[in-house]
Amino acid sequence: MGLEKLVTIHRPHAGHDRRIAVFYLHGGGLLYGERDDLPRTYIDRFTDGGYTLICADYPLAPESPLPAIVDAVFELWRNAVAEKVLTGEYKGYFLFGRSSGAYLSLLLAREISRRGDKLLPAPLGVLDYYGYHTLADSAFSRPARAYTALPDIPRVQVDRIAKSDGTAVTSGPKSMRYALYVHARQHEGAWLDLLGLAEQGGPSAPEDWSLDGRDVAALPPLFITASSTDEDVPFRLPKTLSRTAPRAVMKPVYNLPHDFDRDTVDPTGAHIYDQAIEWMAEHSRTGSA
């Protein structure tokens, strides 16, 4: 599939172009979601700040297992961002993700570092919005209270929704695929199963797709935000990452839902984005990575 079918590019005004890209990955538990889910008010904050915002689709589970998703994200980043940095079109870039997109952004930062090619440009930083850096936490294998309170989604319904003909799905509207995520969070081990991950110690175990201490120590600067009452991702996970990563700043919010920035009437989301833009401007100047 061509690059133009997987990304939407929002460009700054020509006279206010920093020539710095922001590579955005949407959330949805790796099971649903679309690249154009970012509210316009937040898009405008990036472009008004002089940044080129590149919003990307990527393969979704269960049609694609997590290892294949990560490989596809890496290749998409290489084509949409890295090659343009190497040719001088962009002077640098940030990674940005919300929820599972933040998780993928952290994995992508790890892959860029791990693959050992010194020609690959490192990110100036990562914007981690209510994400997570591990799948090995027990919260992701046991049923989640917020979802067991909903009507049960049985496996047979999952099988009706997911494509079984080997076709990769790269865009999944919430209205069509949200039931996959509800099922994943209602049943013991269901999320890891849908991601194609084996139990602990297997050939493709959750630990393999989690950042260890060495990975965290090698991360670029991080801007982390999450809500204290997040019903999807335990607040302790972003707190732990912010305390253990060497160059991290955390901007918590309180008593709001997981994706608190979805409500654009509440000024909290806009305030966090304004802080993120200020943080990006600082790291754009210093070029720290």
PDB file of C-alpha atoms in Angstrom:
ATOM      1  CA  MET A   1       0.000   0.000   0.000  1.00  0.00           C
ATOM      2  CA  GLY A   2       1.373   3.413  -0.983  1.00  0.00           C
ATOM      3  CA  LEU A   3       2.564   5.883   1.612  1.00  0.00           C
ATOM      4  CA  GLU A   4      -0.059   8.426   0.578  1.00  0.00           C
ATOM      5  CA  LYS A   5      -2.809   5.965   1.582  1.00  0.00           C
ATOM      6  CA  LEU A   6      -1.428   5.520   5.101  1.00  0.00           C
ATOM      7  CA  VAL A   7      -0.634   9.082   6.182  1.00  0.00           C
ATOM      8  CA  THR A   8      -2.301  12.464   6.403  1.00  0.00           C
ATOM      9  CA  ILE A   9       0.145  15.383   6.424  1.00  0.00           C
ATOM     10  CA  HIS A  10      -0.719  18.726   8.011  1.00  0.00           C
ATOM     11  CA  ARG A  11       1.807  21.390   7.044  1.00  0.00           C
ATOM     12  CA  PRO A  12       2.644  24.697   8.701  1.00  0.00           C
ATOM     13  CA  HIS A  13       2.538  28.010   6.878  1.00  0.00           C
ATOM     14  CA  ALA A  14       5.563  28.390   4.628  1.00  0.00           C
ATOM     15  CA  GLY A  15       6.850  31.410   6.506  1.00  0.00           C
ATOM     16  CA  HIS A  16       6.609  29.650   9.861  1.00  0.00           C
ATOM     17  CA  ASP A  17       8.063  26.244   9.050  1.00  0.00           C
ATOM     18  CA  ARG A  18      10.579  24.811  11.509  1.00  0.00           C
ATOM     19  CA  ARG A  19      11.183  21.893   9.119  1.00  0.00           C
ATOM     20  CA  ILE A  20      10.571  19.519  11.998  1.00  0.00           C
ATOM     21  CA  ALA A  21       8.129  16.629  11.692  1.00  0.00           C
ATOM     22  CA  VAL A  22       5.838  15.105  14.300  1.00  0.00           C
ATOM     23  CA  PHE A  23       5.022  11.446  13.553  1.00  0.00           C
ATOM     24  CA  TYR A  24       1.644  10.646  15.147  1.00  0.00           C
ATOM     25  CA  LEU A  25       0.220   7.193  15.946  1.00  0.00           C
ATOM     26  CA  HIS A  26      -3.400   6.860  17.082  1.00  0.00           C
ATOM     27  CA  GLY A  27      -4.753   4.803  19.958  1.00  0.00           C
ATOM     28  CA  GLY A  28      -7.316   2.023  20.107  1.00  0.00           C
ATOM     29  CA  GLY A  29      -5.613  -0.831  21.916  1.00  0.00           C
ATOM     30  CA  LEU A  30      -3.935  -1.866  18.620  1.00  0.00           C
ATOM     31  CA  LEU A  31      -7.364  -3.261  17.665  1.00  0.00           C
ATOM     32  CA  TYR A  32      -9.203  -0.220  16.300  1.00  0.00           C
ATOM     33  CA  GLY A  33      -8.584   3.419  15.441  1.00  0.00           C
ATOM     34  CA  GLU A  34      -7.871   5.778  12.561  1.00  0.00           C
ATOM     35  CA  ARG A  35      -5.098   8.230  11.805  1.00  0.00           C
ATOM     36  CA  ASP A  36      -7.415  11.239  11.532  1.00  0.00           C
ATOM     37  CA  ASP A  37      -8.743  11.035  15.096  1.00  0.00           C
ATOM     38  CA  LEU A  38      -6.856  14.067  16.424  1.00  0.00           C
ATOM     39  CA  PRO A  39      -9.186  17.032  17.046  1.00  0.00           C
ATOM     40  CA  ARG A  40      -8.589  20.024  14.795  1.00  0.00           C
ATOM     41  CA  THR A  41      -7.747  22.327  17.695  1.00  0.00           C
ATOM     42  CA  TYR A  42      -4.736  20.149  18.533  1.00  0.00           C
ATOM     43  CA  ILE A  43      -3.658  19.804  14.910  1.00  0.00           C
ATOM     44  CA  ASP A  44      -3.646  23.593  14.679  1.00  0.00           C
ATOM     45  CA  ARG A  45      -1.402  23.855  17.726  1.00  0.00           C
ATOM     46  CA  PHE A  46       1.268  21.805  15.983  1.00  0.00           C
ATOM     47  CA  THR A  47       1.042  23.567  12.632  1.00  0.00           C
ATOM     48  CA  ASP A  48       0.797  27.017  14.242  1.00  0.00           C
ATOM     49  CA  GLY A  49       3.955  26.078  16.128  1.00  0.00           C
ATOM     50  CA  GLY A  50       5.727  25.473  12.831  1.00  0.00           C
ATOM     51  CA  TYR A  51       5.653  21.665  12.880  1.00  0.00           C
ATOM     52  CA  THR A  52       4.664  19.263  10.101  1.00  0.00           C
ATOM     53  CA  LEU A  53       2.230  16.761  11.607  1.00  0.00           C
ATOM     54  CA  ILE A  54       2.253  13.328   9.954  1.00  0.00           C
ATOM     55  CA  CYS A  55      -0.690  11.206  11.117  1.00  0.00           C
ATOM     56  CA  ALA A  56      -0.247   7.523  10.279  1.00  0.00           C
ATOM     57  CA  ASP A  57      -2.382   4.422  10.012  1.00  0.00           C
ATOM     58  CA  TYR A  58      -0.821   1.041  10.793  1.00  0.00           C
ATOM     59  CA  PRO A  59      -1.887  -2.618  10.705  1.00  0.00           C
ATOM     60  CA  LEU A  60      -4.300  -3.644  13.439  1.00  0.00           C
ATOM     61  CA  ALA A  61      -4.672  -6.832  15.469  1.00  0.00           C
ATOM     62  CA  PRO A  62      -5.898  -9.525  15.415  1.00  0.00           C
ATOM     63  CA  GLU A  63      -5.464  -9.564  11.634  1.00  0.00           C
ATOM     64  CA  SER A  64      -1.807  -8.575  12.178  1.00  0.00           C
ATOM     65  CA  PRO A  65       0.169  -9.776  15.228  1.00  0.00           C
ATOM     66  CA  LEU A  66       2.101  -7.238  17.273  1.00  0.00           C
ATOM     67  CA  PRO A  67       5.546  -8.092  15.810  1.00  0.00           C
ATOM     68  CA  ALA A  68       4.201  -7.419  12.310  1.00  0.00           C
ATOM     69  CA  ILE A  69       2.598  -4.171  13.502  1.00  0.00           C
ATOM     70  CA  VAL A  70       5.916  -2.932  14.902  1.00  0.00           C
ATOM     71  CA  ASP A  71       7.770  -3.852  11.700  1.00  0.00           C
ATOM     72  CA  ALA A  72       5.163  -2.006   9.614  1.00  0.00           C
ATOM     73  CA  VAL A  73       5.344   1.091  11.831  1.00  0.00           C
ATOM     74  CA  PHE A  74       9.134   1.081  11.538  1.00  0.00           C
ATOM     75  CA  GLU A  75       9.008   0.916   7.723  1.00  0.00           C
ATOM     76  CA  LEU A  76       6.327   3.599   7.560  1.00  0.00           C
ATOM     77  CA  TRP A  77       8.427   5.865   9.797  1.00  0.00           C
ATOM     78  CA  ARG A  78      11.484   5.184   7.638  1.00  0.00           C
ATOM     79  CA  ASN A  79       9.650   6.206   4.461  1.00  0.00           C
ATOM     80  CA  ALA A  80       7.619   9.112   5.852  1.00  0.00           C
ATOM     81  CA  VAL A  81      10.186  10.646   8.187  1.00  0.00           C
ATOM     82  CA  ALA A  82      13.690   9.177   8.290  1.00  0.00           C
ATOM     83  CA  GLU A  83      14.399   9.417   4.582  1.00  0.00           C
ATOM     84  CA  LYS A  84      13.239  13.026   4.560  1.00  0.00           C
ATOM     85  CA  VAL A  85      15.504  13.867   7.487  1.00  0.00           C
ATOM     86  CA  LEU A  86      18.433  12.261   5.703  1.00  0.00           C
ATOM     87  CA  THR A  87      17.755  14.295   2.543  1.00  0.00           C
ATOM     88  CA  GLY A  88      17.440  17.519   4.537  1.00  0.00           C
ATOM     89  CA  GLU A  89      13.719  18.101   3.971  1.00  0.00           C
ATOM     90  CA  TYR A  90      13.255  17.908   7.753  1.00  0.00           C
ATOM     91  CA  LYS A  91      15.868  18.989  10.274  1.00  0.00           C
ATOM     92  CA  GLY A  92      14.526  16.581  12.888  1.00  0.00           C
ATOM     93  CA  TYR A  93      11.396  14.964  14.231  1.00  0.00           C
ATOM     94  CA  PHE A  94       9.369  13.978  17.285  1.00  0.00           C
ATOM     95  CA  LEU A  95       7.339  10.827  17.868  1.00  0.00           C
ATOM     96  CA  PHE A  96       3.813  11.309  19.259  1.00  0.00           C
ATOM     97  CA  GLY A  97       1.230   8.778  20.291  1.00  0.00           C
ATOM     98  CA  ARG A  98      -1.914   8.514  22.334  1.00  0.00           C
ATOM     99  CA  SER A  99      -2.614   5.377  24.401  1.00  0.00           C
ATOM    100  CA  SER A 100      -1.522   2.340  22.341  1.00  0.00           C
ATOM    101  CA  GLY A 101      -0.053   4.813  19.840  1.00  0.00           C
ATOM    102  CA  ALA A 102       2.189   6.107  22.622  1.00  0.00           C
ATOM    103  CA  TYR A 103       3.199   2.522  23.363  1.00  0.00           C
ATOM    104  CA  LEU A 104       4.090   2.048  19.687  1.00  0.00           C
ATOM    105  CA  SER A 105       6.017   5.339  19.714  1.00  0.00           C
ATOM    106  CA  LEU A 106       8.130   4.098  22.618  1.00  0.00           C
ATOM    107  CA  LEU A 107       8.695   0.762  20.872  1.00  0.00           C
ATOM    108  CA  LEU A 108       9.614   2.622  17.691  1.00  0.00           C
ATOM    109  CA  ALA A 109      12.185   4.679  19.592  1.00  0.00           C
ATOM    110  CA  ARG A 110      13.608   1.407  20.894  1.00  0.00           C
ATOM    111  CA  GLU A 111      13.678  -0.134  17.410  1.00  0.00           C
ATOM    112  CA  ILE A 112      15.446   2.903  15.941  1.00  0.00           C
ATOM    113  CA  SER A 113      18.124   2.521  18.602  1.00  0.00           C
ATOM    114  CA  ARG A 114      18.308  -1.274  18.509  1.00  0.00           C
ATOM    115  CA  ARG A 115      18.565  -1.819  14.779  1.00  0.00           C
ATOM    116  CA  GLY A 116      22.061  -0.453  14.988  1.00  0.00           C
ATOM    117  CA  ASP A 117      22.143   1.634  11.828  1.00  0.00           C
ATOM    118  CA  LYS A 118      23.898   4.846  12.829  1.00  0.00           C
ATOM    119  CA  LEU A 119      22.481   6.501   9.742  1.00  0.00           C
ATOM    120  CA  LEU A 120      18.983   6.319  11.229  1.00  0.00           C
ATOM    121  CA  PRO A 121      18.147   9.716  12.725  1.00  0.00           C
ATOM    122  CA  ALA A 122      17.171   9.615  16.395  1.00  0.00           C
ATOM    123  CA  PRO A 123      14.022  11.434  17.542  1.00  0.00           C
ATOM    124  CA  LEU A 124      14.289  14.772  19.296  1.00  0.00           C
ATOM    125  CA  GLY A 125      11.774  13.423  21.795  1.00  0.00           C
ATOM    126  CA  VAL A 126       8.594  11.418  22.340  1.00  0.00           C
ATOM    127  CA  LEU A 127       5.172  12.744  23.314  1.00  0.00           C
ATOM    128  CA  ASP A 128       3.606   9.978  25.417  1.00  0.00           C
ATOM    129  CA  TYR A 129      -0.077  10.681  26.008  1.00  0.00           C
ATOM    130  CA  TYR A 130      -1.563   8.185  28.492  1.00  0.00           C
ATOM    131  CA  GLY A 131       0.523   5.366  27.107  1.00  0.00           C
ATOM    132  CA  TYR A 132       2.440   2.444  28.583  1.00  0.00           C
ATOM    133  CA  HIS A 133       5.889   0.978  28.109  1.00  0.00           C
ATOM    134  CA  THR A 134       5.157  -2.649  28.982  1.00  0.00           C
ATOM    135  CA  LEU A 135       2.654  -5.371  28.209  1.00  0.00           C
ATOM    136  CA  ALA A 136       4.012  -7.615  30.969  1.00  0.00           C
ATOM    137  CA  ASP A 137       2.061  -5.778  33.679  1.00  0.00           C
ATOM    138  CA  SER A 138      -0.696  -7.940  35.167  1.00  0.00           C
ATOM    139  CA  ALA A 139      -3.259  -5.187  34.501  1.00  0.00           C
ATOM    140  CA  PHE A 140      -3.100  -6.062  30.813  1.00  0.00           C
ATOM    141  CA  SER A 141      -3.759  -9.768  31.218  1.00  0.00           C
ATOM    142  CA  ARG A 142      -6.495  -9.739  33.846  1.00  0.00           C
ATOM    143  CA  PRO A 143     -10.045  -8.397  33.273  1.00  0.00           C
ATOM    144  CA  ALA A 144     -10.412  -4.637  33.701  1.00  0.00           C
ATOM    145  CA  ARG A 145     -13.183  -3.433  35.999  1.00  0.00           C
ATOM    146  CA  ALA A 146     -14.302  -0.643  33.672  1.00  0.00           C
ATOM    147  CA  TYR A 147     -15.003  -3.202  30.937  1.00  0.00           C
ATOM    148  CA  THR A 148     -16.399  -6.122  32.926  1.00  0.00           C
ATOM    149  CA  ALA A 149     -19.160  -3.684  33.906  1.00  0.00           C
ATOM    150  CA  LEU A 150     -20.222  -3.589  30.240  1.00  0.00           C
ATOM    151  CA  PRO A 151     -22.297  -6.262  28.477  1.00  0.00           C
ATOM    152  CA  ASP A 152     -20.132  -9.283  27.711  1.00  0.00           C
ATOM    153  CA  ILE A 153     -18.558  -9.532  24.256  1.00  0.00           C
ATOM    154  CA  PRO A 154     -17.987 -13.238  23.538  1.00  0.00           C
ATOM    155  CA  ARG A 155     -15.200 -14.590  21.343  1.00  0.00           C
ATOM    156  CA  VAL A 156     -17.691 -15.554  18.663  1.00  0.00           C
ATOM    157  CA  GLN A 157     -18.483 -11.867  18.162  1.00  0.00           C
ATOM    158  CA  VAL A 158     -14.781 -11.113  17.818  1.00  0.00           C
ATOM    159  CA  ASP A 159     -14.515 -13.761  15.132  1.00  0.00           C
ATOM    160  CA  ARG A 160     -17.392 -12.180  13.238  1.00  0.00           C
ATOM    161  CA  ILE A 161     -15.698  -8.764  13.256  1.00  0.00           C
ATOM    162  CA  ALA A 162     -12.095  -9.728  12.528  1.00  0.00           C
ATOM    163  CA  LYS A 163     -11.176 -10.590   8.948  1.00  0.00           C
ATOM    164  CA  SER A 164     -10.101 -14.213   8.505  1.00  0.00           C
ATOM    165  CA  ASP A 165      -8.866 -14.109   4.896  1.00  0.00           C
ATOM    166  CA  GLY A 166      -5.355 -12.896   5.701  1.00  0.00           C
ATOM    167  CA  THR A 167      -6.098  -9.303   4.714  1.00  0.00           C
ATOM    168  CA  ALA A 168      -4.341  -6.689   6.825  1.00  0.00           C
ATOM    169  CA  VAL A 169      -6.593  -3.999   8.303  1.00  0.00           C
ATOM    170  CA  THR A 170      -4.948  -0.579   8.596  1.00  0.00           C
ATOM    171  CA  SER A 171      -7.933   1.560   9.565  1.00  0.00           C
ATOM    172  CA  GLY A 172     -10.650   0.490  11.979  1.00  0.00           C
ATOM    173  CA  PRO A 173     -13.433   2.898  12.924  1.00  0.00           C
ATOM    174  CA  LYS A 174     -14.447   2.696  16.574  1.00  0.00           C
ATOM    175  CA  SER A 175     -18.057   2.144  15.539  1.00  0.00           C
ATOM    176  CA  MET A 176     -17.043  -1.090  13.781  1.00  0.00           C
ATOM    177  CA  ARG A 177     -14.236  -2.505  15.947  1.00  0.00           C
ATOM    178  CA  TYR A 178     -14.576  -1.180  19.500  1.00  0.00           C
ATOM    179  CA  ALA A 179     -16.139  -4.490  20.532  1.00  0.00           C
ATOM    180  CA  LEU A 180     -12.755  -6.127  19.938  1.00  0.00           C
ATOM    181  CA  TYR A 181     -11.198  -3.959  22.622  1.00  0.00           C
ATOM    182  CA  VAL A 182     -14.065  -4.483  25.038  1.00  0.00           C
ATOM    183  CA  HIS A 183     -13.657  -8.255  24.665  1.00  0.00           C
ATOM    184  CA  ALA A 184      -9.889  -7.911  25.090  1.00  0.00           C
ATOM    185  CA  ARG A 185     -10.289  -6.124  28.407  1.00  0.00           C
ATOM    186  CA  GLN A 186     -13.124  -8.319  29.725  1.00  0.00           C
ATOM    187  CA  HIS A 187     -11.491 -11.737  29.557  1.00  0.00           C
ATOM    188  CA  GLU A 188      -8.368 -13.185  31.147  1.00  0.00           C
ATOM    189  CA  GLY A 189      -5.455 -13.050  28.717  1.00  0.00           C
ATOM    190  CA  ALA A 190      -7.682 -12.053  25.797  1.00  0.00           C
ATOM    191  CA  TRP A 191      -5.802  -8.873  24.850  1.00  0.00           C
ATOM    192  CA  LEU A 192      -2.429 -10.593  24.648  1.00  0.00           C
ATOM    193  CA  ASP A 193      -4.051 -13.415  22.699  1.00  0.00           C
ATOM    194  CA  LEU A 194      -5.504 -11.022  20.122  1.00  0.00           C
ATOM    195  CA  LEU A 195      -2.078  -9.387  19.788  1.00  0.00           C
ATOM    196  CA  GLY A 196      -0.570 -12.779  18.949  1.00  0.00           C
ATOM    197  CA  LEU A 197       1.563 -12.938  22.077  1.00  0.00           C
ATOM    198  CA  ALA A 198       2.219 -16.164  23.935  1.00  0.00           C
ATOM    199  CA  GLU A 199       2.356 -16.648  27.665  1.00  0.00           C
ATOM    200  CA  GLN A 200       5.423 -15.568  29.622  1.00  0.00           C
ATOM    201  CA  GLY A 201       8.574 -17.286  28.425  1.00  0.00           C
ATOM    202  CA  GLY A 202       7.191 -18.182  24.989  1.00  0.00           C
ATOM    203  CA  PRO A 203       8.833 -17.377  21.651  1.00  0.00           C
ATOM    204  CA  SER A 204       6.851 -14.142  21.357  1.00  0.00           C
ATOM    205  CA  ALA A 205       6.092 -13.240  24.937  1.00  0.00           C
ATOM    206  CA  PRO A 206       4.798  -9.948  26.391  1.00  0.00           C
ATOM    207  CA  GLU A 207       8.259  -9.313  27.854  1.00  0.00           C
ATOM    208  CA  ASP A 208       9.711  -9.196  24.340  1.00  0.00           C
ATOM    209  CA  TRP A 209       7.411  -6.286  23.535  1.00  0.00           C
ATOM    210  CA  SER A 210       8.074  -4.375  26.732  1.00  0.00           C
ATOM    211  CA  LEU A 211      10.840  -1.897  27.489  1.00  0.00           C
ATOM    212  CA  ASP A 212      13.354  -3.153  30.048  1.00  0.00           C
ATOM    213  CA  GLY A 213      15.649  -0.991  32.154  1.00  0.00           C
ATOM    214  CA  ARG A 214      18.284  -0.735  29.443  1.00  0.00           C
ATOM    215  CA  ASP A 215      15.666   0.282  26.868  1.00  0.00           C
ATOM    216  CA  VAL A 216      14.254   2.957  29.167  1.00  0.00           C
ATOM    217  CA  ALA A 217      17.728   4.326  29.893  1.00  0.00           C
ATOM    218  CA  ALA A 218      18.317   4.766  26.144  1.00  0.00           C
ATOM    219  CA  LEU A 219      15.067   6.636  25.443  1.00  0.00           C
ATOM    220  CA  PRO A 220      15.142  10.174  24.054  1.00  0.00           C
ATOM    221  CA  PRO A 221      13.529  13.012  26.041  1.00  0.00           C
ATOM    222  CA  LEU A 222       9.939  12.215  27.008  1.00  0.00           C
ATOM    223  CA  PHE A 223       6.896  14.403  27.549  1.00  0.00           C
ATOM    224  CA  ILE A 224       4.437  12.233  29.500  1.00  0.00           C
ATOM    225  CA  THR A 225       0.863  12.988  30.457  1.00  0.00           C
ATOM    226  CA  ALA A 226      -1.857  10.807  31.997  1.00  0.00           C
ATOM    227  CA  SER A 227      -4.831  11.050  34.323  1.00  0.00           C
ATOM    228  CA  SER A 228      -4.728   9.931  37.945  1.00  0.00           C
ATOM    229  CA  THR A 229      -8.042   8.117  37.428  1.00  0.00           C
ATOM    230  CA  ASP A 230      -7.191   6.451  34.117  1.00  0.00           C
ATOM    231  CA  GLU A 231      -9.526   3.463  33.757  1.00  0.00           C
ATOM    232  CA  ASP A 232      -7.517   1.788  30.961  1.00  0.00           C
ATOM    233  CA  VAL A 233      -3.855   2.207  31.887  1.00  0.00           C
ATOM    234  CA  PRO A 234      -2.763   2.165  35.553  1.00  0.00           C
ATOM    235  CA  PHE A 235      -1.467   5.619  36.487  1.00  0.00           C
ATOM    236  CA  ARG A 236       1.529   3.974  38.136  1.00  0.00           C
ATOM    237  CA  LEU A 237       2.914   2.957  34.726  1.00  0.00           C
ATOM    238  CA  PRO A 238       3.485   6.466  33.297  1.00  0.00           C
ATOM    239  CA  LYS A 239       4.611   7.576  36.761  1.00  0.00           C
ATOM    240  CA  THR A 240       7.199   4.794  36.842  1.00  0.00           C
ATOM    241  CA  LEU A 241       8.420   5.629  33.347  1.00  0.00           C
ATOM    242  CA  SER A 242       8.736   9.313  34.203  1.00  0.00           C
ATOM    243  CA  ARG A 243      10.829   8.450  37.266  1.00  0.00           C
ATOM    244  CA  THR A 244      13.125   5.938  35.573  1.00  0.00           C
ATOM    245  CA  ALA A 245      13.696   7.492  32.135  1.00  0.00           C
ATOM    246  CA  PRO A 246      16.733   9.795  32.262  1.00  0.00           C
ATOM    247  CA  ARG A 247      15.140  12.741  30.442  1.00  0.00           C
ATOM    248  CA  ALA A 248      11.427  12.763  31.188  1.00  0.00           C
ATOM    249  CA  VAL A 249       8.914  15.368  32.262  1.00  0.00           C
ATOM    250  CA  MET A 250       5.453  14.357  33.426  1.00  0.00           C
ATOM    251  CA  LYS A 251       2.365  16.561  33.337  1.00  0.00           C
ATOM    252  CA  PRO A 252      -0.363  14.677  35.204  1.00  0.00           C
ATOM    253  CA  VAL A 253      -4.031  15.573  35.175  1.00  0.00           C
ATOM    254  CA  TYR A 254      -6.459  14.578  37.882  1.00  0.00           C
ATOM    255  CA  ASN A 255      -9.860  12.912  38.079  1.00  0.00           C
ATOM    256  CA  LEU A 256     -10.361  12.692  34.322  1.00  0.00           C
ATOM    257  CA  PRO A 257     -10.867   9.688  32.004  1.00  0.00           C
ATOM    258  CA  HIS A 258      -8.139   7.840  30.117  1.00  0.00           C
ATOM    259  CA  ASP A 259      -8.328   9.901  26.929  1.00  0.00           C
ATOM    260  CA  PHE A 260      -8.960  13.182  28.729  1.00  0.00           C
ATOM    261  CA  ASP A 261      -8.095  15.293  25.683  1.00  0.00           C
ATOM    262  CA  ARG A 262     -11.046  13.878  23.770  1.00  0.00           C
ATOM    263  CA  ASP A 263     -13.210  16.528  25.457  1.00  0.00           C
ATOM    264  CA  THR A 264     -12.168  19.715  23.693  1.00  0.00           C
ATOM    265  CA  VAL A 265     -14.607  21.802  25.758  1.00  0.00           C
ATOM    266  CA  ASP A 266     -12.658  21.059  28.932  1.00  0.00           C
ATOM    267  CA  PRO A 267      -9.589  23.356  28.800  1.00  0.00           C
ATOM    268  CA  THR A 268      -7.352  20.690  30.359  1.00  0.00           C
ATOM    269  CA  GLY A 269      -6.480  19.081  27.041  1.00  0.00           C
ATOM    270  CA  ALA A 270      -5.597  22.362  25.363  1.00  0.00           C
ATOM    271  CA  HIS A 271      -3.441  23.341  28.335  1.00  0.00           C
ATOM    272  CA  ILE A 272      -1.476  20.083  28.103  1.00  0.00           C
ATOM    273  CA  TYR A 273      -0.951  20.540  24.365  1.00  0.00           C
ATOM    274  CA  ASP A 274       0.293  24.070  24.935  1.00  0.00           C
ATOM    275  CA  GLN A 275       2.793  22.719  27.446  1.00  0.00           C
ATOM    276  CA  ALA A 276       3.848  20.034  24.982  1.00  0.00           C
ATOM    277  CA  ILE A 277       4.440  22.618  22.255  1.00  0.00           C
ATOM    278  CA  GLU A 278       6.618  24.657  24.639  1.00  0.00           C
ATOM    279  CA  TRP A 279       8.571  21.516  25.539  1.00  0.00           C
ATOM    280  CA  MET A 280       9.045  20.691  21.863  1.00  0.00           C
ATOM    281  CA  ALA A 281      10.298  24.195  21.107  1.00  0.00           C
ATOM    282  CA  GLU A 282      12.927  23.816  23.822  1.00  0.00           C
ATOM    283  CA  HIS A 283      14.103  20.455  22.494  1.00  0.00           C
ATOM    284  CA  SER A 284      14.008  21.702  18.918  1.00  0.00           C
ATOM    285  CA  ARG A 285      16.472  24.422  19.858  1.00  0.00           C
ATOM    286  CA  THR A 286      18.794  22.214  21.844  1.00  0.00           C
ATOM    287  CA  GLY A 287      18.581  19.301  19.428  1.00  0.00           C
ATOM    288  CA  SER A 288      18.895  16.932  22.395  1.00  0.00           C
ATOM    289  CA  ALA A 289      18.063  13.344  21.608  1.00  0.00           C
TER     290      ALA A 289
END
